[in-house]
CSV table of C-alpha atoms in Angstrom, one decimal:
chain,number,residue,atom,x,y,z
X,1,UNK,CA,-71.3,16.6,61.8
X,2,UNK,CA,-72.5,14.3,64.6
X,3,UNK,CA,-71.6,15.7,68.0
X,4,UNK,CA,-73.8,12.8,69.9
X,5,UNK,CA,-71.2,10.3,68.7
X,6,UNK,CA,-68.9,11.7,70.7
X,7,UNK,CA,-70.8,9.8,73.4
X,8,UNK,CA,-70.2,6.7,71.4
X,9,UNK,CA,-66.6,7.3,71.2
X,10,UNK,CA,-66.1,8.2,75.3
X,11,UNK,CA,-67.9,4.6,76.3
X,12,UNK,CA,-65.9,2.7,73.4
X,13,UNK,CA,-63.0,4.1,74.8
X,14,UNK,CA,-63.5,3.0,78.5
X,15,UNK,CA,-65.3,-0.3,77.9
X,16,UNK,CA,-61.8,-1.1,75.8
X,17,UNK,CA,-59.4,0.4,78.5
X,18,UNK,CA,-61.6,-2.5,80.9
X,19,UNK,CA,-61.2,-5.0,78.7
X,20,UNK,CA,-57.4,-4.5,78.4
X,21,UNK,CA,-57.4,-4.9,82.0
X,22,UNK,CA,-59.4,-7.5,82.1
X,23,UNK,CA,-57.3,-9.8,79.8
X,24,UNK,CA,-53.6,-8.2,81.4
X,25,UNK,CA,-54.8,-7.6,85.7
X,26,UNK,CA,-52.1,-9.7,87.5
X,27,UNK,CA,-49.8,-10.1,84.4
X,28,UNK,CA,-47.4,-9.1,86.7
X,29,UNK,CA,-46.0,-8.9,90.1
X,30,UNK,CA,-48.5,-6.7,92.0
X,31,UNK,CA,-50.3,-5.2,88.9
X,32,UNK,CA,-54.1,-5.4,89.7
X,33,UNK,CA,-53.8,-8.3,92.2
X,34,UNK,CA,-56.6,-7.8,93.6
X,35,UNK,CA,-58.7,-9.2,90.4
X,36,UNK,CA,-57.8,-11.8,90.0
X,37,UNK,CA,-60.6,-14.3,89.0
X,38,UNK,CA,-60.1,-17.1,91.6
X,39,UNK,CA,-57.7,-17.1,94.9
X,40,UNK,CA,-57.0,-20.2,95.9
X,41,UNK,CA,-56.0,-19.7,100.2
X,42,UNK,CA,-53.5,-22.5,101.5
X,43,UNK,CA,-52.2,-20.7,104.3
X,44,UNK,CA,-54.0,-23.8,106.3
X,45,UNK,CA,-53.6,-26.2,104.4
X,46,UNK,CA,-52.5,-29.3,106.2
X,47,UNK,CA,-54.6,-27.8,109.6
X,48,UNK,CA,-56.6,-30.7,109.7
X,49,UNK,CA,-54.3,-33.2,110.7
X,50,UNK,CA,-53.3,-31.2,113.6
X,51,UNK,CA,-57.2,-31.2,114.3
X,52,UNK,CA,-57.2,-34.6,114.6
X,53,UNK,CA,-54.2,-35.1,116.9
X,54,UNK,CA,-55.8,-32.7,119.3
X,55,UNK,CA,-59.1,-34.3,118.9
X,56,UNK,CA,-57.4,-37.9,119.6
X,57,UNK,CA,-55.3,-36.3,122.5
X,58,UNK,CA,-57.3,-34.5,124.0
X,59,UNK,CA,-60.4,-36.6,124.2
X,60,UNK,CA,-57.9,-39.6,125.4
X,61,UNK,CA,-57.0,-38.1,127.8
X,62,UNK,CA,-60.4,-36.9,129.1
X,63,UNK,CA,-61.6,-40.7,128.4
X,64,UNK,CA,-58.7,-42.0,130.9
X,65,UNK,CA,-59.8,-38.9,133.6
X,66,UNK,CA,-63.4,-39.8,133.8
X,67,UNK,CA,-62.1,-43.3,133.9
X,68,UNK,CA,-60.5,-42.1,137.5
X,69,UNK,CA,-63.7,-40.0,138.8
X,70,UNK,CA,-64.7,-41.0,142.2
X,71,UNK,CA,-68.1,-42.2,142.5
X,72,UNK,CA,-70.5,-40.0,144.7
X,73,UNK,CA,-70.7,-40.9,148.3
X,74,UNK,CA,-73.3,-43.0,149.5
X,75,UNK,CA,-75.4,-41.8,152.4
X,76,UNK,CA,-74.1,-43.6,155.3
X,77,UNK,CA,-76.0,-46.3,156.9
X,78,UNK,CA,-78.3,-45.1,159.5
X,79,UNK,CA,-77.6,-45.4,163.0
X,80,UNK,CA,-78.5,-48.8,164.2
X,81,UNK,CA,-82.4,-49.0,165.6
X,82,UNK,CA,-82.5,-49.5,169.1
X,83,UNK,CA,-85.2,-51.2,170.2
X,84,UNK,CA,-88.3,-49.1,171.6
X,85,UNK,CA,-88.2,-49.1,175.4
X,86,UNK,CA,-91.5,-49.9,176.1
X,87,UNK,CA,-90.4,-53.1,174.7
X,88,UNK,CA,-88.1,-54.1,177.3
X,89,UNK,CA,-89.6,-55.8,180.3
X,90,UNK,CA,-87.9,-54.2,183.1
X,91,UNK,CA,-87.0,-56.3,186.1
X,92,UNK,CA,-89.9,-56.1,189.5
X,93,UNK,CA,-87.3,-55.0,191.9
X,94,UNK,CA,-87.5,-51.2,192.7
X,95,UNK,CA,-88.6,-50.2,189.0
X,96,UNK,CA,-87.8,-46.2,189.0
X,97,UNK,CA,-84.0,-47.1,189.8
X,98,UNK,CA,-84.2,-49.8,186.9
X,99,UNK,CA,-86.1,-47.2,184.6
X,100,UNK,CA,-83.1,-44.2,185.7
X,101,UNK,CA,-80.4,-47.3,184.6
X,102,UNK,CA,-82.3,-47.8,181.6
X,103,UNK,CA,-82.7,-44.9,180.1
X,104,UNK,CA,-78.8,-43.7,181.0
X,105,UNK,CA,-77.4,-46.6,179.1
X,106,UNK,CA,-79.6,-45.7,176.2
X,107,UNK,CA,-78.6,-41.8,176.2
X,108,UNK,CA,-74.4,-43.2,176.4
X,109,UNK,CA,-75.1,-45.6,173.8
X,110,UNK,CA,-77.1,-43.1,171.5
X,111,UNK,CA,-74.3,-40.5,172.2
X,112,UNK,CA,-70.7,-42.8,171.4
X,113,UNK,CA,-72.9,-43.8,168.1
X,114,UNK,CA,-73.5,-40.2,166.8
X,115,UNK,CA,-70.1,-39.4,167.8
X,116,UNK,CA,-68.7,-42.2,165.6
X,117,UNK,CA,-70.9,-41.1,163.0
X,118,UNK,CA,-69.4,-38.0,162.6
X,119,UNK,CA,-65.8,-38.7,162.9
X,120,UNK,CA,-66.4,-41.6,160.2
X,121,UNK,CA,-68.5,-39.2,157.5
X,122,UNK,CA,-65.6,-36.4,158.2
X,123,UNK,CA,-63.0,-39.1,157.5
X,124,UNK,CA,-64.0,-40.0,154.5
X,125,UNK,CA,-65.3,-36.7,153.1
X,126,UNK,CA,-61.8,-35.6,153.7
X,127,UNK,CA,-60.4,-38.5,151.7
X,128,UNK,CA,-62.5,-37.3,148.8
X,129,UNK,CA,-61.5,-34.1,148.8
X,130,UNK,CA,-58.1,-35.1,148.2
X,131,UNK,CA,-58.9,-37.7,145.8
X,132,UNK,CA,-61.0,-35.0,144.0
X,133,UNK,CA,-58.5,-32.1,144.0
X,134,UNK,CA,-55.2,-34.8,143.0
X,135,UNK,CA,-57.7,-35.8,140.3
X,136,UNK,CA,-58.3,-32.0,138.8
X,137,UNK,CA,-55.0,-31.3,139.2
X,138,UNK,CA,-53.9,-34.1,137.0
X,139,UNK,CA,-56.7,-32.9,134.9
X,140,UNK,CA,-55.3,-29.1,134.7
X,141,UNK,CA,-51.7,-30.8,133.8
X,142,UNK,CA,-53.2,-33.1,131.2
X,143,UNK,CA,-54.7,-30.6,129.4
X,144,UNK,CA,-52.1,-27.7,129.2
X,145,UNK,CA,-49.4,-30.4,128.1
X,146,UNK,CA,-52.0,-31.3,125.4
X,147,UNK,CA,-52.3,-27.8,124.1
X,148,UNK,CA,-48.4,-27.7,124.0
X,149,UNK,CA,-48.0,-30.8,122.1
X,150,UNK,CA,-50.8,-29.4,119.7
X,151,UNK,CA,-48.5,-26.2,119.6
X,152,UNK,CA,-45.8,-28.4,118.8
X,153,UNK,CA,-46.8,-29.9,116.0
X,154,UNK,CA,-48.7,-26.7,114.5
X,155,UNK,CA,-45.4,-24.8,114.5
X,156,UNK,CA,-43.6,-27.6,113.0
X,157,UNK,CA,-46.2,-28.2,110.5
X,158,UNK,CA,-45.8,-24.4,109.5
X,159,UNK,CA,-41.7,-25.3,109.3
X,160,UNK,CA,-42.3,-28.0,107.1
X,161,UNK,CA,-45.0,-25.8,104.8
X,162,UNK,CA,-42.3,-23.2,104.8
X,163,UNK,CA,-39.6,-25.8,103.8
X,164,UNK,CA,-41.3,-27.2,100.9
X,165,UNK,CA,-42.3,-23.9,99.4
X,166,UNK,CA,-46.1,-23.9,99.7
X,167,UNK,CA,-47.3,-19.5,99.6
X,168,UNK,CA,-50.5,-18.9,101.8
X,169,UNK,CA,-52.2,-18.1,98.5
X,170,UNK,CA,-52.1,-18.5,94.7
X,171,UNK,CA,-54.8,-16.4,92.6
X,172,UNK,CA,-56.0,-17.4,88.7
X,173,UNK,CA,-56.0,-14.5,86.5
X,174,UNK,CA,-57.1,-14.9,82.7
X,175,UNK,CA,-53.4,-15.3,81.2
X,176,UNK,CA,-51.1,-16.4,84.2
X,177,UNK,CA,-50.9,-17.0,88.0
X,178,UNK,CA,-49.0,-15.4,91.2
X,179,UNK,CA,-48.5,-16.6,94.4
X,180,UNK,CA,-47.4,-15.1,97.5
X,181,UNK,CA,-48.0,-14.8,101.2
X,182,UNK,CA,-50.7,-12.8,103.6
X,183,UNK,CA,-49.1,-10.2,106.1
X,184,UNK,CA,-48.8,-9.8,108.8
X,185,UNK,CA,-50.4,-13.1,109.2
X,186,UNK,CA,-53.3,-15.4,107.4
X,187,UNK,CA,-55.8,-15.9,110.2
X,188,UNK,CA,-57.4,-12.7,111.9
X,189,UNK,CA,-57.8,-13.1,115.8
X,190,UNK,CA,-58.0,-11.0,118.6
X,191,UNK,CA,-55.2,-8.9,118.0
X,192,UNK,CA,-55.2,-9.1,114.1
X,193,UNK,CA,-57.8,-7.8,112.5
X,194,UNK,CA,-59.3,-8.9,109.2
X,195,UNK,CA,-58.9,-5.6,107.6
X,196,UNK,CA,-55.4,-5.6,108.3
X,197,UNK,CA,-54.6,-8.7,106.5
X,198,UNK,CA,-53.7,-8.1,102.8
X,199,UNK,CA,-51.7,-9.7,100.1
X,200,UNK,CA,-47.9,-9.9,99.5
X,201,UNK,CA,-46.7,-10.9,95.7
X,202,UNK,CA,-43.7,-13.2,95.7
X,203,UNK,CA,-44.2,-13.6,91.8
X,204,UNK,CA,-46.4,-14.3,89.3
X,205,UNK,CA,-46.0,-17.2,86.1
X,206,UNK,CA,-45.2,-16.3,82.3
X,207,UNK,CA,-48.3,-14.6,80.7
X,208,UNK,CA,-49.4,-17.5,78.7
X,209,UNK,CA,-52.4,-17.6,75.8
X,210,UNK,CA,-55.1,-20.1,76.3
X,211,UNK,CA,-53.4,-20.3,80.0
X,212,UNK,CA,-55.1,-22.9,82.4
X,213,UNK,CA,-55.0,-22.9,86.0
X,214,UNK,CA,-54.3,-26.4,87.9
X,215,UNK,CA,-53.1,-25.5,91.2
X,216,UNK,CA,-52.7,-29.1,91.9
X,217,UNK,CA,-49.4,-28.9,88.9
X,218,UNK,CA,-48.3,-25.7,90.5
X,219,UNK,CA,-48.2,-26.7,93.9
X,220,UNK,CA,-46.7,-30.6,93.1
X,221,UNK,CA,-44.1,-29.2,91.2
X,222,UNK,CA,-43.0,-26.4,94.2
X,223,UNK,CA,-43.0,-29.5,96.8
X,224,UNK,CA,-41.1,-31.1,94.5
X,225,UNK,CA,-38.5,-28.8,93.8
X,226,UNK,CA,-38.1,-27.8,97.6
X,227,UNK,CA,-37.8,-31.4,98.7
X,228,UNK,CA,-36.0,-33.2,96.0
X,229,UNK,CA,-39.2,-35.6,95.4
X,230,UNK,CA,-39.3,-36.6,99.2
X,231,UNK,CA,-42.7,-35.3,99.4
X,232,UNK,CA,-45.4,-34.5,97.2
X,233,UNK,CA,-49.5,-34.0,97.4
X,234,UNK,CA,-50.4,-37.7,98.8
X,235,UNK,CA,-49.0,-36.8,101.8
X,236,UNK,CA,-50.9,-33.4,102.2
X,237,UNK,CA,-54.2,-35.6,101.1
X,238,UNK,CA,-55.0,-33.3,98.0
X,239,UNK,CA,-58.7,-33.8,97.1
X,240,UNK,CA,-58.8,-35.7,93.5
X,241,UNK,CA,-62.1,-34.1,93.2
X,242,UNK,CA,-60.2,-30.7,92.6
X,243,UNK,CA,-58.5,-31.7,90.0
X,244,UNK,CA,-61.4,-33.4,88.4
X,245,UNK,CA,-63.3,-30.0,88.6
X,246,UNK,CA,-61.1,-27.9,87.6
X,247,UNK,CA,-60.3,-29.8,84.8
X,248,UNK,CA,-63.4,-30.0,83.5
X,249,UNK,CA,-63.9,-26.0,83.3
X,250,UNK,CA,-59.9,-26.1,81.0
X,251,UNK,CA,-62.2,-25.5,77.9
X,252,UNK,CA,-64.2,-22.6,79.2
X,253,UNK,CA,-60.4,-21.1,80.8
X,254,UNK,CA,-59.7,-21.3,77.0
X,255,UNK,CA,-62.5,-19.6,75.4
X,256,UNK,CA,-62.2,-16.6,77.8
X,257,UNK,CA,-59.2,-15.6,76.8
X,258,UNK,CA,-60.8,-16.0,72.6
X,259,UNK,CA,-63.3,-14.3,73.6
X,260,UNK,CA,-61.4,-11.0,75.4
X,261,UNK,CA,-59.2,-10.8,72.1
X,262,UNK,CA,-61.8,-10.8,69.7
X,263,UNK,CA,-64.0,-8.5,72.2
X,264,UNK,CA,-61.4,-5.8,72.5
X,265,UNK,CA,-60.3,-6.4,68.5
X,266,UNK,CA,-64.6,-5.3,67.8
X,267,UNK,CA,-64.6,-2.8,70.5
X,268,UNK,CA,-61.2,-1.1,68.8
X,269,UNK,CA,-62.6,-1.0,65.8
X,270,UNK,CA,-66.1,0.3,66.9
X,271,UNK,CA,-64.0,3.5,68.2
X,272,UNK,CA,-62.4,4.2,65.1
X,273,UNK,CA,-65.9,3.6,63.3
X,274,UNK,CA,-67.4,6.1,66.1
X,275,UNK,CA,-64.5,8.4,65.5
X,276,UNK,CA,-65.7,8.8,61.6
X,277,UNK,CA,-69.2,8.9,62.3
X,278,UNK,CA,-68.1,12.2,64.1
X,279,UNK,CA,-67.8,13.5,60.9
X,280,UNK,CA,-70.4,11.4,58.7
X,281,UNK,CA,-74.3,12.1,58.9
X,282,UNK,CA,-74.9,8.2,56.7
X,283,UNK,CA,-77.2,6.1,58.0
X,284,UNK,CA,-75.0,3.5,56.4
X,285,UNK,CA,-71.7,4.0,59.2
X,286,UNK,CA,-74.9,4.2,62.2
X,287,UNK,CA,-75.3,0.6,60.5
X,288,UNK,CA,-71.3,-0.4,60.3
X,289,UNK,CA,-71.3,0.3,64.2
X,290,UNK,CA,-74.2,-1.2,64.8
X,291,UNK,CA,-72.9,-4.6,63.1
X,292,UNK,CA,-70.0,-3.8,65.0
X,293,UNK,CA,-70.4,-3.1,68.1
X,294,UNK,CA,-73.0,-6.0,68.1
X,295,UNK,CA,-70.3,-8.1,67.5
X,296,UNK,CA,-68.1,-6.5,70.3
X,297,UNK,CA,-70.9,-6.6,72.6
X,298,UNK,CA,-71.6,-10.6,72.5
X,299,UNK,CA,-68.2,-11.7,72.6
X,300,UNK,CA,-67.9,-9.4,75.9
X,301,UNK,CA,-71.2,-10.7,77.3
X,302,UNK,CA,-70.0,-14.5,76.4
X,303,UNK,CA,-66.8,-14.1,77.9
X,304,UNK,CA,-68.1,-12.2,81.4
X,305,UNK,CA,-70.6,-14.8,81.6
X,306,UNK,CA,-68.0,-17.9,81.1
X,307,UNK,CA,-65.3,-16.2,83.6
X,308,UNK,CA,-68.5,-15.3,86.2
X,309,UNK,CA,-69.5,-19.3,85.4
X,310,UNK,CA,-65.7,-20.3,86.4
X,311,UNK,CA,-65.0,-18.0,89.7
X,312,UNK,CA,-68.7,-19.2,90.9
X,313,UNK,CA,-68.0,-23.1,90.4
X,314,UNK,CA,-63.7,-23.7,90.6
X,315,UNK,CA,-64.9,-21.4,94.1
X,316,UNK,CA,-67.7,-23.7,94.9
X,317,UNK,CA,-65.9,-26.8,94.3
X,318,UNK,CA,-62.7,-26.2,96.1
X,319,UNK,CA,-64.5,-25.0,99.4
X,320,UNK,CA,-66.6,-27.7,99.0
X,321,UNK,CA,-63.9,-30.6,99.1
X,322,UNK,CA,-60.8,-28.6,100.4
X,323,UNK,CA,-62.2,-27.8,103.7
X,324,UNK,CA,-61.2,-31.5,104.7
X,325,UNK,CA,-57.5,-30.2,103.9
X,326,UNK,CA,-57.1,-26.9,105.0
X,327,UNK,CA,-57.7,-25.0,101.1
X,328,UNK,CA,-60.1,-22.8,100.3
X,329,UNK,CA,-60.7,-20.2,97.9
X,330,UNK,CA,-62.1,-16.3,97.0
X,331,UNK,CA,-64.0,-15.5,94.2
X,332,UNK,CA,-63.2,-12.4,92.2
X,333,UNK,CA,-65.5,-10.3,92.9
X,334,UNK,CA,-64.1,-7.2,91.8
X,335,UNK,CA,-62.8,-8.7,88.4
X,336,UNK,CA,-66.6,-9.9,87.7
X,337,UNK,CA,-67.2,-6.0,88.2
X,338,UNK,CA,-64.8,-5.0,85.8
X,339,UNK,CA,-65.6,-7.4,83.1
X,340,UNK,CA,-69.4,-7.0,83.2
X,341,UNK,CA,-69.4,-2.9,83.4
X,342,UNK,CA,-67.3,-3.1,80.1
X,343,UNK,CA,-69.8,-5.2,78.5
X,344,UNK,CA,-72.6,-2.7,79.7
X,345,UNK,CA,-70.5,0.1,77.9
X,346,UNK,CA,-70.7,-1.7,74.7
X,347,UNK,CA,-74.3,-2.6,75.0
X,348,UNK,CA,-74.9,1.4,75.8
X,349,UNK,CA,-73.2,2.4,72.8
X,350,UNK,CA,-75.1,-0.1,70.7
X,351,UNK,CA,-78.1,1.0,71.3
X,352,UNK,CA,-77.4,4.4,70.9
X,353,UNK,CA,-76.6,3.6,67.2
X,354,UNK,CA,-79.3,1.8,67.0
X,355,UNK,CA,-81.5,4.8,68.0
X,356,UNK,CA,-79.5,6.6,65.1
X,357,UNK,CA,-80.2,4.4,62.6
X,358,UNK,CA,-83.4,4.6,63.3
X,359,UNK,CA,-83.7,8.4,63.1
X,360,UNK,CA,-81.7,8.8,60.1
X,361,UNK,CA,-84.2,7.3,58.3
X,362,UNK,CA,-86.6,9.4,60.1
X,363,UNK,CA,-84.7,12.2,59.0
X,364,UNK,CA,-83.8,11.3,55.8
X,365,UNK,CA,-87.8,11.2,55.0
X,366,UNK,CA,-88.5,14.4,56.3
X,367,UNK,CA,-85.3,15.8,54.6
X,368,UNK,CA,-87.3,14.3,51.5
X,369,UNK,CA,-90.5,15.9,52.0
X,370,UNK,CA,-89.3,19.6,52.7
X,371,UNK,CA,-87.5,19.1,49.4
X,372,UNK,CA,-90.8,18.0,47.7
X,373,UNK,CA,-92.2,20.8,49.5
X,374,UNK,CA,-89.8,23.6,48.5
């Protein structure tokens, strides 16, 4: 009897209850949602045409203000230069009465000018103060009627998402889609909290083998059921280069889903095979699971390594030419966990019949010698 098989049988047992969920997480509404390989987020999608309203509003409207901004005031001219008094010839006659004259007609002249001075500069700095406040009020209006329009046309935007049945999110699992909505709201702010934010399932698609995932097909044909054909993705300005991509990884969707079946049909059958060995002391069933759970072991290590190759590029490639529309999307981190831990499993219980193998023999010979011996 071979109790350290039993060790053999415990990680067969869990790397195939992973794998199982691997191939069924999201096969239904709210079953493992949360691995799903890729999440695609279109909660803003269409946010960056109300960017550009704003942008043009807005910066028209500061381009007409500082059209209207008062230049600075000048210094005002310098009082006029009065001519030195020693270059005046006074008159002969009595020439301390003529120099008293003088210099009062200079000190009245001097004195009207300063006045005049100062009543004209506090004139017009007046004036500018008014011109200036009337000019910052109009700027104060301008700009809070700008962020109402932009209001405006965000909230009708979100109507006319809601009308033709876009969901904030649709994530790719290995055998179907779902779609749904994030609550209590898709964008964390001051009062929300990204923690808070978490997924509500409206539905998920038929489990399909060999299933692809083209949100571009999902989302034309829920635009075009909600609005009889009125509207479809050229008006949201869907990035062809999203389709492109995504298209080019349908083979590898494919193959994952080849691969899972024929991992968890090896890793089945390296259980039962563990089972027996329970029970058998052969080096010939340590060499059946070896074969076998070899075989297990690279069709889970191809297929984590295709999905991991899909969640890292569809992820990539939608961030990198949705951001222009609003889309973006999640990798699957936790899925990647799930799928490489159970290919870990299998490679753990491999080597441990490897390692008995190995000993049998070792055994096997000294079994032979003792006999010799005895």
């Amino acid at each position: 009897m071979r109790l350290a098989a039993l060790v053999s049988v415990v990680l067969c047992i869990v790397a195939l209850v992973l794998s199982f969920l691997c191939l069924f997480a999201g096969s239904s509404k709210g079953f493992m949602e949360d691995y799903a390989v890729v999440t695609l987020n279109t909660s803003r999608i269409g946010e960056n045409v109300v960017n550009q309203v704003a942008n043009d509003l807005c910066s028209h409207s500061h381009s007409r203000r500082d059209a209207f901004q008062p230049s600075k005031l000048e210094a005002l001219p310098q009082p006029l230069a009065l001519a030195a008094r020693s270059a005046i010839t006074p008159a002969p006659a009595n020439p301390l009465a003529m120099q008293n004259l003088r210099r009062g007609i200079f000190s009245s002249v001097e004195s009207e000018i300063h006045s005049k001075e100062s009543e004209v500069h506090s004139k017009i700095t007046s004036a500018a103060s008014r011109v200036e406040s009337a000019i910052a009020s109009v700027e104060s209006e301008a700009a809070h009627l700008c962020d109402e329009i932009v209001d405006d046309i965000g909230d009708k935007l979100e109507d006319v998402l809601q009308r033709i049945g876009l969901h904030d999110w649709y994530s790719a699992h290995v055998m179907d889609f779902c779609e749904g909505s994030y609550i209590p709201g898709p964008v964390p702010n001051a009062t929300l909290k990204a923690s808070r934010i978490h997924k509500n399932v409206t539905s998920c698609s038929n489990r399909t083998a060999l299933y692809h995932f083209d949100p571009k097909a999902t989302i034309a044909e829920q635009i075009r059921n909600a609005t009889d054909g009125e509207i479809d993705l050229t008006n949201l300005h869907w990035p062809s280069d999203i389709t492109r991509g995504l298209n080019a990884l349908r083979d590898a969707q494919k193959a994952v889903f080849v691969l899972y079946c024929l991992a968890i049909a090896f890793i089945a059958l390296a259980l039962l095979l563990a089972v027996f060995a329970v029970f058998s002391t052969g080096r010939l069933t340590a060499l059946l699971n070896v074969v076998v759970e070899g075989l297990a072991f690279l069709c889970s290590v191809l297929a984590s390594a295709i999905v991991t190759v899909i969640a890292v590029k569809a992820t990539n490639l939608i961030n990198k030419y949705g951001k222009d529309v609003g889309v973006s999307a999640n990798r699957g981190n936790k899925f990647l966990v799930l799928t490489w831990v159970a290919t870990g499993l299998v490679f753990i219980s491999q080597i441990y019949w490897i390692y008995e193998f190995f000993a049998g023999r070792g055994r096997r010979e000294r079994a032979v010698r003792q006999a010799k011996q005895g």
